[in-house]
Amino acid sequence: NKLELGLTADVVGEEEKKLQEKVLRDIAEADEQLIKERLAKEKLIDIRVNRYNRRGELENEKAEAEAKEAEEAKEKLEKAEAKKKAKALVKAKKKKDKNKKPDVRWKIQRFSPIRKKWIDFNEYYSDEKTAQDRAAVLRVRHMADKLKFRVVGLQ
């Protein structure tokens, strides 16, 4: 009996060892499988995250491009408006200058022998030299008519 029990114990011990080894192998395989599954999940998550990130990057790039285009369009519009304003200002200034009489300080008068007084000749000048030159020209031109011209300063 003892011998049988010893053999049985050895057999049982070997079977237990085999069983333990099998259990350890199963655990190792399960661990490997778990690790593989985790890696696959992580890889899938990474792929999804990358896709999401890429999608986000593409959306960001699109948004940036649209913002850039909008900014350029806004700048063009502002430039066009500034140009229009400048043209309008120039036009208004020309119109104002056209209507505005020059800075008149001198006028030419001619003497009327009939009325016996000096009459404005409707010629106005900003500087005296120009007025004197013009009066001299008029005197020479009307020498035969004996008309008198003078330059008068305005106050």
Coordinates of C-alpha atoms in Angstrom, one line a residue:
N1 CA 0.0 0.0 0.0
K2 CA 2.7 2.3 0.9
L3 CA 4.5 1.7 -2.3
E4 CA 1.3 2.2 -4.2
L5 CA 0.6 5.4 -2.3
G6 CA 4.2 6.5 -3.0
L7 CA 3.7 5.8 -6.7
T8 CA 0.4 7.4 -6.6
A9 CA 1.8 10.4 -4.9
D10 CA 4.5 10.6 -7.5
V11 CA 1.9 10.2 -10.3
V12 CA -0.3 12.7 -8.5
G13 CA 2.7 15.0 -8.0
E14 CA 3.6 14.7 -11.7
E15 CA 0.0 15.3 -12.7
E16 CA -0.2 18.2 -10.4
K17 CA 3.0 19.6 -11.9
K18 CA 1.6 19.0 -15.4
L19 CA -1.6 20.6 -14.4
Q20 CA 0.2 23.6 -12.8
E21 CA 2.3 23.9 -15.9
K22 CA -0.8 23.8 -18.1
V23 CA -2.5 26.3 -15.9
L24 CA 0.7 28.5 -16.0
R25 CA 0.8 28.1 -19.8
D26 CA -2.9 29.0 -20.0
I27 CA -2.3 32.0 -17.8
A28 CA 0.7 33.0 -20.0
E29 CA -1.4 32.5 -23.2
A30 CA -4.3 34.5 -21.7
D31 CA -1.9 37.2 -20.6
E32 CA -0.4 37.3 -24.1
Q33 CA -3.9 37.3 -25.6
L34 CA -4.9 40.1 -23.2
I35 CA -1.7 42.1 -24.1
K36 CA -2.4 41.5 -27.8
E37 CA -6.0 42.7 -27.4
R38 CA -4.9 45.7 -25.4
L39 CA -2.3 46.6 -28.0
A40 CA -4.9 46.1 -30.8
K41 CA -7.3 48.3 -28.8
E42 CA -4.6 50.9 -28.2
K43 CA -3.6 50.8 -31.9
L44 CA -7.2 51.1 -32.9
I45 CA -7.6 54.0 -30.5
D46 CA -4.4 55.5 -31.8
I47 CA -5.7 55.1 -35.4
R48 CA -9.0 56.7 -34.4
V49 CA -7.3 59.5 -32.5
N50 CA -5.0 60.1 -35.5
R51 CA -7.9 60.1 -37.8
Y52 CA -9.7 62.5 -35.5
N53 CA -6.6 64.6 -35.1
R54 CA -6.1 64.6 -38.9
R55 CA -9.7 65.5 -39.4
G56 CA -9.2 68.2 -36.8
E57 CA -6.0 69.4 -38.5
L58 CA -7.8 69.4 -41.9
E59 CA -10.7 71.3 -40.4
N60 CA -8.2 73.7 -38.7
E61 CA -6.3 74.1 -42.0
K62 CA -9.6 74.8 -43.8
A63 CA -10.7 77.2 -41.1
E64 CA -7.3 79.0 -41.3
A65 CA -7.5 79.1 -45.1
E66 CA -11.0 80.5 -44.9
A67 CA -10.0 83.1 -42.3
K68 CA -7.0 84.1 -44.4
E69 CA -9.2 84.5 -47.5
A70 CA -11.7 86.5 -45.4
E71 CA -8.9 88.7 -44.1
E72 CA -7.6 89.2 -47.7
A73 CA -11.1 90.1 -48.9
K74 CA -11.5 92.5 -46.0
E75 CA -8.2 94.2 -46.8
K76 CA -9.1 94.5 -50.5
L77 CA -12.5 95.9 -49.5
E78 CA -10.8 98.4 -47.1
K79 CA -8.4 99.4 -49.8
A80 CA -11.2 99.9 -52.3
E81 CA -13.1 102.0 -49.8
A82 CA -10.0 104.0 -49.0
K83 CA -9.5 104.6 -52.7
K84 CA -13.1 105.6 -53.2
K85 CA -12.9 108.0 -50.3
A86 CA -9.6 109.5 -51.6
K87 CA -11.1 110.0 -55.0
A88 CA -14.2 111.6 -53.5
L89 CA -12.0 113.9 -51.4
V90 CA -10.0 114.9 -54.5
K91 CA -13.1 115.5 -56.4
A92 CA -14.7 117.5 -53.6
K93 CA -11.4 119.5 -53.3
K94 CA -11.3 120.2 -57.0
K95 CA -14.9 121.3 -56.9
K96 CA -14.2 123.5 -53.9
D97 CA -11.1 124.9 -55.5
K98 CA -13.1 125.6 -58.7
N99 CA -15.7 127.5 -56.8
K100 CA -13.3 129.3 -54.5
K101 CA -11.8 132.5 -55.8
P102 CA -8.1 132.8 -55.6
D103 CA -6.5 134.6 -52.7
V104 CA -7.1 138.0 -54.3
R105 CA -5.1 141.0 -53.2
W106 CA -4.7 143.1 -56.3
K107 CA -7.2 144.2 -59.0
I108 CA -6.9 146.2 -62.2
Q109 CA -9.0 149.2 -62.8
R110 CA -9.5 151.3 -65.9
F111 CA -10.4 155.0 -66.0
S112 CA -13.6 155.9 -67.7
P113 CA -13.4 159.3 -69.3
I114 CA -17.2 159.5 -69.7
R115 CA -18.0 158.7 -66.0
K116 CA -14.8 160.3 -64.9
K117 CA -14.0 157.5 -62.4
W118 CA -12.0 154.3 -62.1
I119 CA -14.0 151.1 -62.9
D120 CA -13.0 147.6 -61.9
F121 CA -11.7 145.7 -64.9
N122 CA -12.8 142.3 -63.6
E123 CA -9.2 141.0 -63.4
Y124 CA -8.0 140.0 -59.9
Y125 CA -4.5 138.7 -59.0
S126 CA -2.8 137.2 -56.0
D127 CA 0.5 139.0 -56.4
E128 CA 1.3 142.6 -57.4
K129 CA 3.9 141.9 -60.0
T130 CA 1.5 139.8 -62.1
A131 CA -1.1 142.5 -61.8
Q132 CA 1.4 145.2 -62.9
D133 CA 2.6 143.1 -65.8
R134 CA -1.0 142.6 -67.0
A135 CA -1.7 146.3 -66.6
A136 CA 1.3 147.2 -68.7
V137 CA 0.1 144.8 -71.4
L138 CA -3.3 146.5 -71.3
R139 CA -1.8 150.0 -71.5
V140 CA 0.2 149.0 -74.6
R141 CA -2.7 147.3 -76.2
H142 CA -5.1 150.3 -75.6
M143 CA -2.5 153.0 -76.3
A144 CA -4.4 154.2 -79.3
D145 CA -7.6 154.4 -77.3
K146 CA -5.8 156.4 -74.6
L147 CA -7.3 154.2 -71.9
K148 CA -5.6 154.4 -68.5
F149 CA -5.1 151.3 -66.3
R150 CA -4.0 151.0 -62.7
V151 CA -3.4 148.3 -60.1
V152 CA -5.2 148.6 -56.8
G153 CA -4.4 146.6 -53.7
L154 CA -7.4 145.2 -51.9
Q155 CA -7.7 145.2 -48.1

